[in-house]
mmCIF file of C-alpha atoms and ligand atoms in Angstrom:
data_model
loop_
_atom_site.group_PDB
_atom_site.id
_atom_site.type_symbol
_atom_site.label_atom_id
_atom_site.label_comp_id
_atom_site.label_asym_id
_atom_site.label_seq_id
_atom_site.Cartn_x
_atom_site.Cartn_y
_atom_site.Cartn_z
ATOM 1 C CA MET F 167 -26.266 -2.306 -24.438
ATOM 2 C CA THR F 168 -25.622 -1.203 -21.146
ATOM 3 C CA VAL F 169 -22.062 -1.134 -19.457
ATOM 4 C CA ILE F 170 -21.300 -2.578 -16.789
ATOM 5 C CA HIS F 171 -18.776 -0.073 -13.846
ATOM 6 C CA ALA F 172 -17.206 -1.298 -10.953
ATOM 7 C CA ALA F 173 -18.901 1.223 -7.525
ATOM 8 C CA ILE F 174 -16.382 1.719 -4.644
ATOM 9 C CA THR F 175 -19.071 1.220 -2.538
ATOM 10 C CA GLY F 176 -16.918 0.222 0.545
ATOM 11 C CA TRP F 177 -13.764 1.129 1.990
ATOM 12 C CA GLY F 178 -11.826 0.482 5.255
ATOM 13 C CA LYS F 179 -8.082 0.283 6.911
ATOM 14 C CA CYS F 180 -6.814 -0.971 9.903
ATOM 15 C CA LEU F 181 -2.810 0.839 11.318
ATOM 16 C CA PRO F 182 -1.989 -1.197 14.448
ATOM 17 C CA PRO F 183 -1.422 0.659 17.366
ATOM 18 C CA ALA F 184 2.618 0.818 17.756
ATOM 19 C CA VAL F 185 4.145 3.991 16.970
ATOM 20 C CA LEU F 186 8.124 4.210 15.962
ATOM 21 C CA SER F 187 9.014 8.046 15.519
ATOM 22 C CA ASN F 188 11.766 8.694 13.431
ATOM 23 C CA HIS F 189 13.657 9.707 17.003
ATOM 24 C CA ASP F 190 13.300 5.901 18.565
ATOM 25 C CA LEU F 191 14.759 5.169 14.871
ATOM 26 C CA SER F 192 17.253 7.359 15.528
ATOM 27 C CA GLY F 193 18.713 5.298 19.288
ATOM 28 C CA LEU F 194 18.876 2.606 17.509
ATOM 29 C CA LEU F 195 21.030 3.411 13.719
ATOM 30 C CA ASP F 196 22.428 6.621 12.634
ATOM 31 C CA THR F 197 20.293 8.319 11.498
ATOM 32 C CA SER F 198 18.190 11.521 12.805
ATOM 33 C CA ASP F 199 14.828 13.143 12.642
ATOM 34 C CA ASP F 200 16.364 16.070 10.352
ATOM 35 C CA TRP F 201 17.970 13.580 8.302
ATOM 36 C CA ILE F 202 14.554 11.621 7.253
ATOM 37 C CA VAL F 203 12.378 14.360 7.581
ATOM 38 C CA SER F 204 13.897 16.415 5.172
ATOM 39 C CA ARG F 205 15.053 13.424 2.517
ATOM 40 C CA THR F 206 11.226 11.877 2.571
ATOM 41 C CA GLY F 207 8.713 13.809 5.282
ATOM 42 C CA ILE F 208 8.534 10.529 7.147
ATOM 43 C CA ARG F 209 7.841 11.417 10.891
ATOM 44 C CA GLU F 210 7.031 7.823 12.889
ATOM 45 C CA ARG F 211 5.132 4.443 11.011
ATOM 46 C CA ARG F 212 3.202 1.746 12.578
ATOM 47 C CA ILE F 213 4.961 -2.095 13.838
ATOM 48 C CA SER F 214 2.458 -4.505 13.558
ATOM 49 C CA HIS F 215 2.098 -6.380 16.504
ATOM 50 C CA VAL F 216 0.205 -9.444 14.739
ATOM 51 C CA GLY F 217 0.078 -11.237 11.062
ATOM 52 C CA LEU F 218 -0.875 -9.707 8.124
ATOM 53 C CA GLU F 219 -3.906 -11.739 8.142
ATOM 54 C CA GLU F 220 -5.217 -10.351 11.177
ATOM 55 C CA LEU F 221 -4.258 -6.199 9.747
ATOM 56 C CA ALA F 222 -6.637 -7.233 6.185
ATOM 57 C CA TYR F 223 -9.067 -8.871 8.073
ATOM 58 C CA VAL F 224 -10.143 -5.986 10.667
ATOM 59 C CA ALA F 225 -9.833 -3.991 7.070
ATOM 60 C CA ALA F 226 -12.197 -6.114 4.682
ATOM 61 C CA ALA F 227 -14.818 -6.296 7.666
ATOM 62 C CA ARG F 228 -14.692 -2.349 8.488
ATOM 63 C CA ALA F 229 -15.551 -1.971 3.956
ATOM 64 C CA LEU F 230 -17.849 -4.842 3.884
ATOM 65 C CA ALA F 231 -19.556 -2.276 7.149
ATOM 66 C CA ALA F 232 -19.534 0.764 5.454
ATOM 67 C CA ALA F 233 -21.094 -0.785 1.848
ATOM 68 C CA ALA F 234 -23.573 -2.828 3.840
ATOM 69 C CA ILE F 235 -22.566 -5.736 2.481
ATOM 70 C CA SER F 236 -22.542 -9.348 3.668
ATOM 71 C CA GLY F 237 -19.195 -11.083 3.954
ATOM 72 C CA SER F 238 -21.650 -14.078 2.588
ATOM 73 C CA SER F 239 -22.477 -11.811 -0.315
ATOM 74 C CA ILE F 240 -19.349 -11.705 -1.745
ATOM 75 C CA GLU F 241 -18.049 -13.594 -4.302
ATOM 76 C CA LEU F 242 -13.832 -12.752 -5.109
ATOM 77 C CA VAL F 243 -11.368 -11.495 -2.503
ATOM 78 C CA VAL F 244 -8.153 -9.946 -4.108
ATOM 79 C CA PHE F 245 -5.657 -9.540 -1.773
ATOM 80 C CA GLY F 246 -2.569 -7.705 -3.411
ATOM 81 C CA THR F 247 0.865 -7.996 -1.425
ATOM 82 C CA CYS F 248 4.255 -8.942 -1.142
ATOM 83 C CA SER F 249 4.280 -9.518 2.136
ATOM 84 C CA HIS F 250 1.969 -13.006 2.241
ATOM 85 C CA GLU F 251 2.456 -14.858 5.500
ATOM 86 C CA ASP F 252 3.079 -17.880 3.230
ATOM 87 C CA GLN F 253 2.950 -19.044 -0.460
ATOM 88 C CA VAL F 254 0.621 -21.783 -0.370
ATOM 89 C CA PRO F 255 -2.321 -21.142 0.198
ATOM 90 C CA ASN F 256 -2.836 -17.960 -0.073
ATOM 91 C CA MET F 257 -4.112 -14.515 2.000
ATOM 92 C CA ALA F 258 -6.928 -14.240 -0.141
ATOM 93 C CA SER F 259 -8.349 -17.318 1.187
ATOM 94 C CA GLY F 260 -7.456 -17.349 4.113
ATOM 95 C CA ILE F 261 -9.748 -13.433 4.672
ATOM 96 C CA GLN F 262 -12.323 -15.451 2.492
ATOM 97 C CA VAL F 263 -12.747 -17.919 5.665
ATOM 98 C CA ARG F 264 -12.730 -14.664 7.942
ATOM 99 C CA ILE F 265 -14.978 -13.281 6.080
ATOM 100 C CA GLY F 266 -17.120 -15.744 5.686
ATOM 101 C CA ALA F 267 -17.701 -16.264 2.209
ATOM 102 C CA PRO F 268 -18.537 -19.812 0.606
ATOM 103 C CA ALA F 269 -19.451 -19.436 -2.726
ATOM 104 C CA ALA F 270 -16.254 -16.596 -3.743
ATOM 105 C CA ALA F 271 -13.240 -16.025 -6.052
ATOM 106 C CA ALA F 272 -10.133 -15.531 -3.925
ATOM 107 C CA PHE F 273 -6.518 -14.734 -5.620
ATOM 108 C CA ASP F 274 -3.164 -12.400 -4.487
ATOM 109 C CA ILE F 275 -1.362 -10.098 -6.517
ATOM 110 C CA ASN F 276 1.565 -8.947 -6.006
ATOM 111 C CA THR F 277 3.244 -5.988 -8.111
ATOM 112 C CA ALA F 278 5.349 -4.726 -4.082
ATOM 113 C CA CYS F 279 4.181 -1.266 -3.899
ATOM 114 C CA THR F 280 1.627 -1.447 -6.407
ATOM 115 C CA SER F 281 -0.204 -4.616 -5.486
ATOM 116 C CA PHE F 282 -3.917 -2.526 -4.503
ATOM 117 C CA LEU F 283 -3.772 -0.875 -8.061
ATOM 118 C CA TYR F 284 -3.197 -4.173 -9.277
ATOM 119 C CA GLY F 285 -5.991 -5.669 -8.399
ATOM 120 C CA LEU F 286 -8.274 -3.172 -8.343
ATOM 121 C CA SER F 287 -7.865 -3.309 -12.237
ATOM 122 C CA ALA F 288 -8.255 -7.243 -11.931
ATOM 123 C CA ALA F 289 -11.711 -6.705 -9.839
ATOM 124 C CA THR F 290 -13.091 -4.223 -11.962
ATOM 125 C CA ALA F 291 -12.283 -6.181 -15.594
ATOM 126 C CA LEU F 292 -14.009 -8.843 -13.560
ATOM 127 C CA ILE F 293 -17.553 -6.879 -12.928
ATOM 128 C CA ARG F 294 -17.297 -5.609 -16.019
ATOM 129 C CA THR F 295 -17.176 -8.549 -17.753
ATOM 130 C CA GLN F 296 -19.748 -10.053 -15.597
ATOM 131 C CA VAL F 297 -17.704 -12.570 -14.093
ATOM 132 C CA VAL F 298 -18.713 -11.501 -10.304
ATOM 133 C CA ARG F 299 -20.461 -8.935 -9.060
ATOM 134 C CA ASN F 300 -19.088 -7.684 -6.776
ATOM 135 C CA ALA F 301 -15.184 -8.314 -4.829
ATOM 136 C CA LEU F 302 -13.148 -6.992 -1.990
ATOM 137 C CA VAL F 303 -10.048 -6.031 -3.386
ATOM 138 C CA ILE F 304 -7.303 -5.679 0.139
ATOM 139 C CA GLY F 305 -3.569 -3.868 0.026
ATOM 140 C CA ALA F 306 -2.414 -4.413 3.199
ATOM 141 C CA GLU F 307 1.733 -5.085 3.995
ATOM 142 C CA LEU F 308 3.769 -6.579 6.939
ATOM 143 C CA ILE F 309 7.015 -4.831 6.275
ATOM 144 C CA SER F 310 8.870 -4.920 9.472
ATOM 145 C CA PRO F 311 9.924 -8.903 10.021
ATOM 146 C CA PHE F 312 11.328 -8.914 6.179
ATOM 147 C CA MET F 313 12.982 -5.605 7.109
ATOM 148 C CA ASP F 314 16.635 -5.564 7.742
ATOM 149 C CA TRP F 315 16.985 -3.196 10.884
ATOM 150 C CA SER F 316 20.200 -2.703 11.026
ATOM 151 C CA ASP F 317 20.422 -1.170 7.179
ATOM 152 C CA ARG F 318 19.379 2.683 7.515
ATOM 153 C CA ASP F 319 19.460 3.281 3.662
ATOM 154 C CA VAL F 320 15.958 1.572 3.998
ATOM 155 C CA ALA F 321 14.786 0.717 7.730
ATOM 156 C CA VAL F 322 13.825 4.325 7.822
ATOM 157 C CA LEU F 323 11.394 3.900 5.280
ATOM 158 C CA PHE F 324 8.475 1.449 5.683
ATOM 159 C CA GLY F 325 5.831 0.343 7.800
ATOM 160 C CA ASP F 326 3.605 -1.879 8.544
ATOM 161 C CA GLY F 327 -0.529 -1.264 7.323
ATOM 162 C CA ALA F 328 -3.778 -2.374 5.743
ATOM 163 C CA ALA F 329 -6.846 -1.427 3.691
ATOM 164 C CA ALA F 330 -9.850 -2.658 1.711
ATOM 165 C CA VAL F 331 -12.239 -1.364 -1.169
ATOM 166 C CA VAL F 332 -15.328 -3.912 -1.536
ATOM 167 C CA LEU F 333 -17.207 -2.667 -5.822
ATOM 168 C CA GLU F 334 -19.841 -3.538 -6.390
ATOM 169 C CA ALA F 335 -21.175 -3.150 -10.088
ATOM 170 C CA SER F 336 -23.306 -0.805 -11.019
ATOM 171 C CA GLU F 337 -24.703 0.957 -13.665
ATOM 172 C CA ARG F 338 -23.859 3.800 -12.893
ATOM 173 C CA GLU F 339 -20.602 5.950 -14.926
ATOM 174 C CA GLU F 340 -18.121 4.886 -11.200
ATOM 175 C CA GLY F 341 -14.796 3.407 -10.496
ATOM 176 C CA VAL F 342 -11.908 2.951 -12.859
ATOM 177 C CA LEU F 343 -12.133 4.863 -15.704
ATOM 178 C CA ALA F 344 -9.908 3.570 -17.123
ATOM 179 C CA GLU F 345 -5.924 2.988 -15.879
ATOM 180 C CA LYS F 346 -2.469 2.334 -17.319
ATOM 181 C CA LEU F 347 -0.187 0.114 -15.995
ATOM 182 C CA GLY F 348 3.951 -1.039 -16.796
ATOM 183 C CA CYS F 349 6.608 -2.019 -15.206
ATOM 184 C CA TYR F 350 10.573 -2.157 -16.011
ATOM 185 C CA GLY F 351 11.748 -5.096 -16.292
ATOM 186 C CA ASP F 352 14.491 -3.715 -16.761
ATOM 187 C CA ALA F 353 14.840 -2.220 -13.831
ATOM 188 C CA ARG F 354 13.599 -5.112 -11.745
ATOM 189 C CA GLU F 355 17.723 -5.809 -9.493
ATOM 190 C CA ILE F 356 17.415 -2.169 -8.196
ATOM 191 C CA LEU F 357 14.745 -3.431 -6.124
ATOM 192 C CA ARG F 358 15.433 -6.998 -4.712
ATOM 193 C CA VAL F 359 14.787 -7.788 -1.061
ATOM 194 C CA HIS F 360 17.532 -11.129 -0.562
ATOM 195 C CA GLY F 361 15.851 -14.390 1.999
ATOM 196 C CA MET F 362 11.883 -12.748 1.382
ATOM 197 C CA GLY F 363 11.090 -15.808 -0.935
ATOM 198 C CA GLY F 364 11.203 -19.334 -1.752
ATOM 199 C CA ARG F 365 14.084 -19.351 -4.223
ATOM 200 C CA TYR F 366 16.622 -18.521 -0.705
ATOM 201 C CA ALA F 367 15.422 -22.174 1.298
ATOM 202 C CA ASN F 368 17.897 -24.161 -0.431
ATOM 203 C CA ARG F 369 21.197 -21.510 -0.848
ATOM 204 C CA GLY F 370 21.726 -21.211 2.773
ATOM 205 C CA VAL F 371 19.265 -17.775 3.721
ATOM 206 C CA LEU F 372 16.753 -18.067 6.138
ATOM 207 C CA TYR F 373 13.414 -17.563 5.198
ATOM 208 C CA GLY F 374 13.844 -14.045 6.922
ATOM 209 C CA ILE F 375 16.240 -12.955 7.227
ATOM 210 C CA THR F 376 16.833 -9.902 5.121
ATOM 211 C CA ARG F 377 18.874 -8.053 2.862
ATOM 212 C CA TRP F 378 17.406 -4.950 0.852
ATOM 213 C CA GLN F 379 19.147 -4.659 -2.433
ATOM 214 C CA PHE F 380 18.856 -0.464 -2.745
ATOM 215 C CA GLU F 381 19.386 1.930 -5.203
ATOM 216 C CA GLY F 382 17.299 4.653 -3.591
ATOM 217 C CA GLN F 383 18.376 7.109 -6.395
ATOM 218 C CA GLU F 384 17.190 4.924 -9.211
ATOM 219 C CA ILE F 385 14.243 3.881 -8.017
ATOM 220 C CA PHE F 386 12.934 8.030 -7.481
ATOM 221 C CA LYS F 387 13.784 8.478 -10.970
ATOM 222 C CA ARG F 388 12.359 5.593 -12.202
ATOM 223 C CA ALA F 389 9.546 6.758 -9.357
ATOM 224 C CA VAL F 390 9.149 9.991 -10.641
ATOM 225 C CA GLN F 391 9.292 8.986 -14.479
ATOM 226 C CA GLY F 392 6.648 6.206 -13.914
ATOM 227 C CA MET F 393 3.711 7.418 -12.321
ATOM 228 C CA SER F 394 3.806 11.414 -14.262
ATOM 229 C CA SER F 395 3.980 8.563 -17.796
ATOM 230 C CA ALA F 396 0.804 7.013 -16.401
ATOM 231 C CA CYS F 397 -1.054 10.372 -15.474
ATOM 232 C CA GLU F 398 -0.250 11.682 -18.648
ATOM 233 C CA ASP F 399 -1.648 9.012 -20.117
ATOM 234 C CA THR F 400 -4.412 7.546 -18.310
ATOM 235 C CA LEU F 401 -6.200 10.689 -18.284
ATOM 236 C CA ALA F 402 -5.156 11.419 -21.829
ATOM 237 C CA ARG F 403 -7.558 8.386 -22.595
ATOM 238 C CA LEU F 404 -10.800 10.103 -21.850
ATOM 239 C CA SER F 405 -9.176 13.218 -22.575
ATOM 240 C CA PHE F 406 -9.750 15.104 -19.629
ATOM 241 C CA ARG F 407 -7.261 17.883 -18.038
ATOM 242 C CA PRO F 408 -5.214 18.071 -15.180
ATOM 243 C CA GLN F 409 -7.731 21.213 -14.555
ATOM 244 C CA ASP F 410 -10.421 18.026 -13.850
ATOM 245 C CA VAL F 411 -8.873 15.929 -11.430
ATOM 246 C CA ASP F 412 -10.499 16.708 -7.648
ATOM 247 C CA LEU F 413 -7.445 14.765 -5.867
ATOM 248 C CA VAL F 414 -3.987 12.938 -6.489
ATOM 249 C CA VAL F 415 -4.243 9.861 -4.250
ATOM 250 C CA PRO F 416 -0.215 8.972 -4.875
ATOM 251 C CA HIS F 417 1.574 5.569 -3.614
ATOM 252 C CA GLN F 418 2.808 7.435 -0.342
ATOM 253 C CA ALA F 419 6.763 6.516 -0.732
ATOM 254 C CA ASN F 420 8.434 9.540 -0.620
ATOM 255 C CA LEU F 421 7.237 13.722 0.377
ATOM 256 C CA ARG F 422 10.055 14.371 -2.762
ATOM 257 C CA ILE F 423 8.264 11.522 -4.865
ATOM 258 C CA ILE F 424 5.275 13.479 -4.810
ATOM 259 C CA GLU F 425 5.634 16.421 -5.787
ATOM 260 C CA ALA F 426 7.846 16.021 -8.115
ATOM 261 C CA VAL F 427 5.168 13.627 -10.347
ATOM 262 C CA ALA F 428 2.230 16.656 -9.109
ATOM 263 C CA LYS F 429 4.758 18.685 -10.184
ATOM 264 C CA ARG F 430 5.451 16.836 -13.627
ATOM 265 C CA ALA F 431 1.282 16.375 -13.457
ATOM 266 C CA HIS F 432 0.355 19.707 -13.439
ATOM 267 C CA VAL F 433 -1.898 19.764 -9.975
ATOM 268 C CA PRO F 434 -1.446 21.627 -7.244
ATOM 269 C CA MET F 435 -0.290 19.869 -4.084
ATOM 270 C CA GLU F 436 -2.962 21.506 -2.267
ATOM 271 C CA ARG F 437 -5.269 18.398 -4.168
ATOM 272 C CA VAL F 438 -2.272 15.524 -3.214
ATOM 273 C CA TYR F 439 -3.822 13.518 -0.857
ATOM 274 C CA VAL F 440 -0.055 13.180 2.089
ATOM 275 C CA ASN F 441 -0.199 11.244 4.931
ATOM 276 C CA ILE F 442 3.163 9.253 4.068
ATOM 277 C CA GLN F 443 4.711 12.117 7.950
ATOM 278 C CA ARG F 444 2.084 9.661 9.619
ATOM 279 C CA TYR F 445 2.985 5.583 8.240
ATOM 280 C CA GLY F 446 5.812 5.958 5.554
ATOM 281 C CA ASN F 447 5.431 3.702 2.342
ATOM 282 C CA MET F 448 2.997 0.798 3.144
ATOM 283 C CA SER F 449 3.490 -0.709 -0.345
ATOM 284 C CA ALA F 450 0.469 -1.796 -1.400
ATOM 285 C CA ALA F 451 -1.857 0.037 1.794
ATOM 286 C CA THR F 452 -0.264 3.119 1.148
ATOM 287 C CA VAL F 453 -3.343 4.363 -1.351
ATOM 288 C CA PRO F 454 -5.631 2.851 0.157
ATOM 289 C CA VAL F 455 -4.872 4.014 3.269
ATOM 290 C CA ALA F 456 -4.698 7.313 1.602
ATOM 291 C CA LEU F 457 -8.071 7.244 0.061
ATOM 292 C CA CYS F 458 -9.734 6.000 3.708
ATOM 293 C CA GLU F 459 -8.178 9.623 5.303
ATOM 294 C CA ALA F 460 -9.526 11.968 2.382
ATOM 295 C CA LEU F 461 -12.811 10.460 2.738
ATOM 296 C CA GLU F 462 -12.518 10.298 6.474
ATOM 297 C CA GLU F 463 -11.067 14.162 6.241
ATOM 298 C CA ARG F 464 -14.099 14.788 3.123
ATOM 299 C CA ARG F 465 -10.836 15.402 0.581
ATOM 300 C CA VAL F 466 -13.692 13.783 -1.155
ATOM 301 C CA ARG F 467 -16.367 15.233 -2.080
ATOM 302 C CA PRO F 468 -19.826 13.349 -4.495
ATOM 303 C CA GLY F 469 -18.456 12.760 -7.634
ATOM 304 C CA ALA F 470 -15.670 13.617 -7.603
ATOM 305 C CA LEU F 471 -12.160 12.836 -9.619
ATOM 306 C CA LEU F 472 -8.976 11.322 -8.838
ATOM 307 C CA LEU F 473 -5.907 9.762 -9.909
ATOM 308 C CA MET F 474 -4.635 7.589 -8.561
ATOM 309 C CA PRO F 475 -0.333 6.706 -9.032
ATOM 310 C CA GLY F 476 1.489 3.888 -7.913
ATOM 311 C CA PHE F 477 4.959 2.755 -8.796
ATOM 312 C CA GLY F 478 6.998 -0.398 -6.303
ATOM 313 C CA GLY F 479 9.324 -3.825 -7.110
ATOM 314 C CA GLY F 480 9.205 -5.017 -10.437
ATOM 315 C CA LEU F 481 9.285 -2.041 -11.530
ATOM 316 C CA SER F 482 5.382 -1.563 -11.757
ATOM 317 C CA TYR F 483 3.895 1.925 -11.995
ATOM 318 C CA CYS F 484 0.326 2.887 -12.764
ATOM 319 C CA ALA F 485 -2.750 5.347 -12.616
ATOM 320 C CA HIS F 486 -6.312 4.866 -12.464
ATOM 321 C CA LEU F 487 -8.621 7.433 -12.627
ATOM 322 C CA VAL F 488 -11.619 6.801 -10.494
ATOM 323 C CA ARG F 489 -14.744 7.744 -10.813
ATOM 324 C CA TRP F 490 -16.402 8.785 -6.966
ATOM 325 C CA GLY F 491 -20.368 7.688 -6.393
ATOM 326 C CA SER F 492 -22.465 10.354 -4.328
ATOM 327 C CA ARG F 493 -21.531 8.698 -0.891
ATOM 328 C CA THR F 494 -18.691 9.655 0.684
ATOM 329 C CA THR F 495 -19.307 7.942 4.331
ATOM 330 C CA PRO F 496 -19.544 4.692 5.477
ATOM 331 C CA LEU F 497 -23.658 2.760 5.964
ATOM 332 C CA LYS F 498 -22.399 0.932 8.809
ATOM 333 C CA SER F 499 -19.420 0.402 10.740
ATOM 334 C CA SER F 500 -18.001 -2.967 12.354
ATOM 335 C CA THR F 501 -17.400 -3.944 16.099
ATOM 336 C CA ALA F 502 -13.788 -5.676 14.483
ATOM 337 C CA GLU F 503 -10.027 -4.741 15.470
ATOM 338 C CA LEU F 504 -7.335 -6.206 16.622
ATOM 339 C CA PRO F 505 -6.161 -7.561 20.005
ATOM 340 C CA PRO F 506 -4.835 -4.867 21.995
ATOM 341 C CA ASN F 507 -0.566 -5.276 22.200
ATOM 342 C CA GLU F 508 1.320 -4.021 24.907
ATOM 343 C CA ARG F 509 3.857 -3.474 23.271
ATOM 344 C CA PRO F 510 6.089 -0.496 22.477
ATOM 345 C CA ALA F 511 7.187 -0.460 18.625
ATOM 346 C CA LEU F 512 11.365 -0.044 19.526
ATOM 347 C CA GLU F 513 10.604 -3.793 21.789
ATOM 348 C CA ILE F 514 9.360 -4.692 18.510
ATOM 349 C CA VAL F 515 11.860 -4.362 16.463
ATOM 350 C CA ARG F 516 14.497 -4.629 18.675
ATOM 351 C CA GLU F 517 13.009 -8.513 18.617
ATOM 352 C CA CYS F 518 13.817 -8.736 14.781
ATOM 353 C CA LEU F 519 17.206 -7.370 14.981
ATOM 354 C CA GLU F 520 17.932 -8.903 17.382
ATOM 355 C CA ARG F 521 16.446 -12.073 14.952
ATOM 356 C CA LYS F 522 18.324 -11.272 12.321
ATOM 357 C CA THR F 523 22.167 -11.029 14.456
ATOM 358 C CA ARG F 524 21.159 -14.776 16.434
ATOM 359 C CA PRO F 525 18.999 -16.378 13.588
ATOM 360 C CA SER F 526 19.270 -19.270 16.187
ATOM 361 C CA ALA F 527 17.569 -17.020 19.251
ATOM 362 C CA ALA F 528 14.939 -18.733 20.435
ATOM 363 C CA PRO F 529 11.234 -18.209 18.841
ATOM 364 C CA SER F 530 9.844 -15.314 18.986
ATOM 365 C CA THR F 531 6.566 -13.137 19.311
ATOM 366 C CA THR F 532 7.055 -11.228 16.360
ATOM 367 C CA PRO F 533 4.227 -11.676 13.762
ATOM 368 C CA PHE F 534 6.026 -14.402 10.889
ATOM 369 C CA ALA F 535 8.849 -15.263 14.105
HETATM 370 N N1 ACO X 509 19.618 8.834 7.845
HETATM 371 C C1 ACO X 509 21.157 9.497 7.793
HETATM 372 N N2 ACO X 509 22.079 9.577 6.566
HETATM 373 C C2 ACO X 509 21.552 8.566 5.629
HETATM 374 C C3 ACO X 509 20.226 7.745 5.442
HETATM 375 C C4 ACO X 509 19.396 8.313 6.875
HETATM 376 N N3 ACO X 509 18.524 7.398 7.053
HETATM 377 N N4 ACO X 509 20.091 7.073 4.623
HETATM 378 C C5 ACO X 509 20.710 7.938 3.336
HETATM 379 N N5 ACO X 509 22.101 8.177 4.098
HETATM 380 C C6 ACO X 509 23.533 9.124 4.124
HETATM 381 C C7 ACO X 509 23.776 8.358 2.557
HETATM 382 O O1 ACO X 509 24.502 7.433 3.267
HETATM 383 C C8 ACO X 509 24.861 9.635 2.248
HETATM 384 O O2 ACO X 509 25.969 9.736 3.421
HETATM 385 P P1 ACO X 509 27.215 11.065 1.811
HETATM 386 O O3 ACO X 509 26.316 11.661 1.215
HETATM 387 O O4 ACO X 509 27.735 10.829 2.636
HETATM 388 O O5 ACO X 509 27.513 9.825 1.443
HETATM 389 C C9 ACO X 509 23.394 11.342 2.246
HETATM 390 O O6 ACO X 509 23.017 10.598 2.814
HETATM 391 C C10 ACO X 509 22.130 11.131 1.114
HETATM 392 O O7 ACO X 509 22.144 10.378 0.796
HETATM 393 P P2 ACO X 509 20.718 9.416 -0.402
HETATM 394 O O8 ACO X 509 20.479 8.511 -1.502
HETATM 395 O O9 ACO X 509 21.942 10.515 -1.495
HETATM 396 O O10 ACO X 509 19.444 9.831 -0.090
HETATM 397 P P3 ACO X 509 19.069 11.012 -1.154
HETATM 398 O O11 ACO X 509 18.143 12.787 -0.440
HETATM 399 O O12 ACO X 509 18.823 9.941 -2.317
HETATM 400 O O13 ACO X 509 17.601 9.719 0.189
HETATM 401 C C11 ACO X 509 16.019 8.368 -0.523
HETATM 402 C C12 ACO X 509 17.889 8.747 -0.159
HETATM 403 C C13 ACO X 509 15.294 8.943 0.659
HETATM 404 C C14 ACO X 509 16.065 6.934 -0.182
HETATM 405 C C15 ACO X 509 15.957 8.806 -1.969
HETATM 406 O O14 ACO X 509 16.705 7.945 -2.848
HETATM 407 C C16 ACO X 509 14.146 7.701 -2.521
HETATM 408 O O15 ACO X 509 13.416 7.800 -1.042
HETATM 409 N N6 ACO X 509 14.474 6.704 -3.334
HETATM 410 C C17 ACO X 509 12.926 5.993 -3.480
HETATM 411 C C18 ACO X 509 12.811 5.227 -2.143
HETATM 412 C C19 ACO X 509 11.734 4.456 -2.011
HETATM 413 O O16 ACO X 509 10.805 5.307 -2.858
HETATM 414 N N7 ACO X 509 11.717 3.830 -2.373
HETATM 415 C C20 ACO X 509 10.918 2.364 -1.664
HETATM 416 C C21 ACO X 509 10.602 2.185 -3.090
HETATM 417 S S1 ACO X 509 10.083 0.602 -2.555
HETATM 418 C C22 ACO X 509 8.881 0.804 -3.167
HETATM 419 O O17 ACO X 509 7.542 1.055 -2.517
HETATM 420 C C23 ACO X 509 7.512 -1.436 -3.071
#
């Protein structure tokens, strides 16, 4: 019997243009560029002037063009995020409409920062079992409206962004070869964003006026443990060795976490892709944005074996082993662009901060206000 695989045939990213540097943040909070760079590796991050759907749509349009597949041919849209615009309707159905895919199934996945990778598993499984023949998988996040910009413990860590991939059924052994998915549910309370969900509606907490319960050091330890063990498990499933891996494309939450995982996985940092310095932690968007940039920088060669470990709230963790195909350049490019932005990132952030200190302030122009 022919085995069906789910090859990655298209990829595209969308980063909002407004850059918030560590120096900008040090004018807002009791922090410094030195502290942020030495503890996290982050130098700047992006702050969006548009909503989540817009970011995701542009990334999706670019991924479709890269695969030279029309939106109307897409049979499944999977949207990985934890910063939904609404719980109902879901984000995926909005993208289904924007790309013009009336026959597609559409669902969201929320496992926080691992949402894209979990989505990749779900879509791959549905292609392998021939429920659908292709899928658009998105990892997109708009953290800035949900950030507590008065809390230096977390405000320096995150950014906004989006990316997407197209999967297509193939008889070639490509796409996800093996994965390990897991969750340290016992540690779920060490990362909780109060005010980011429906349960706060009747508790006098305004939706979007958030407080982050965040035990950084404990998250750090669990992240290293979860990602390292998932890498080991995934490689062992197909009897691969660390030296068989051409490039690790990890979740980008902290450079020190990435270095610790690489060390435990026995992969030298030269074979690990890092872009956290430019974007911070974009949650579900980090791995697909890193994948797009690794391709743009010619770090992914035809037939490469990629290892993609991730962790996120929950505390979910995973690692995916992906065989790349023969093509490492897009077939076409898309004309989709974000609307222009005139506002500096710091101005958008100050407006979010103002809303937190004066929740009844006049409606703002930032997304989600
Ligand atoms: N600027 C300056 N000083 C700060 C800042 C800041 N932004 N934040 C904390 N500090 C101070 C602390 O108050 C503390 O001061 P003290 O020694 O006087 O008490 C000192 O710096 C050290 O703080 P630590 O918490 O020990 O710093 P650490 O080296 O552990 O780094 C960090 C903190 C960066 C948060 C780290 O623990 C980490 O990255 N953890 C994982 C976080 C993460 O990955 N989050 C993403 C998970 S979410 C997801 O992916 C879904």
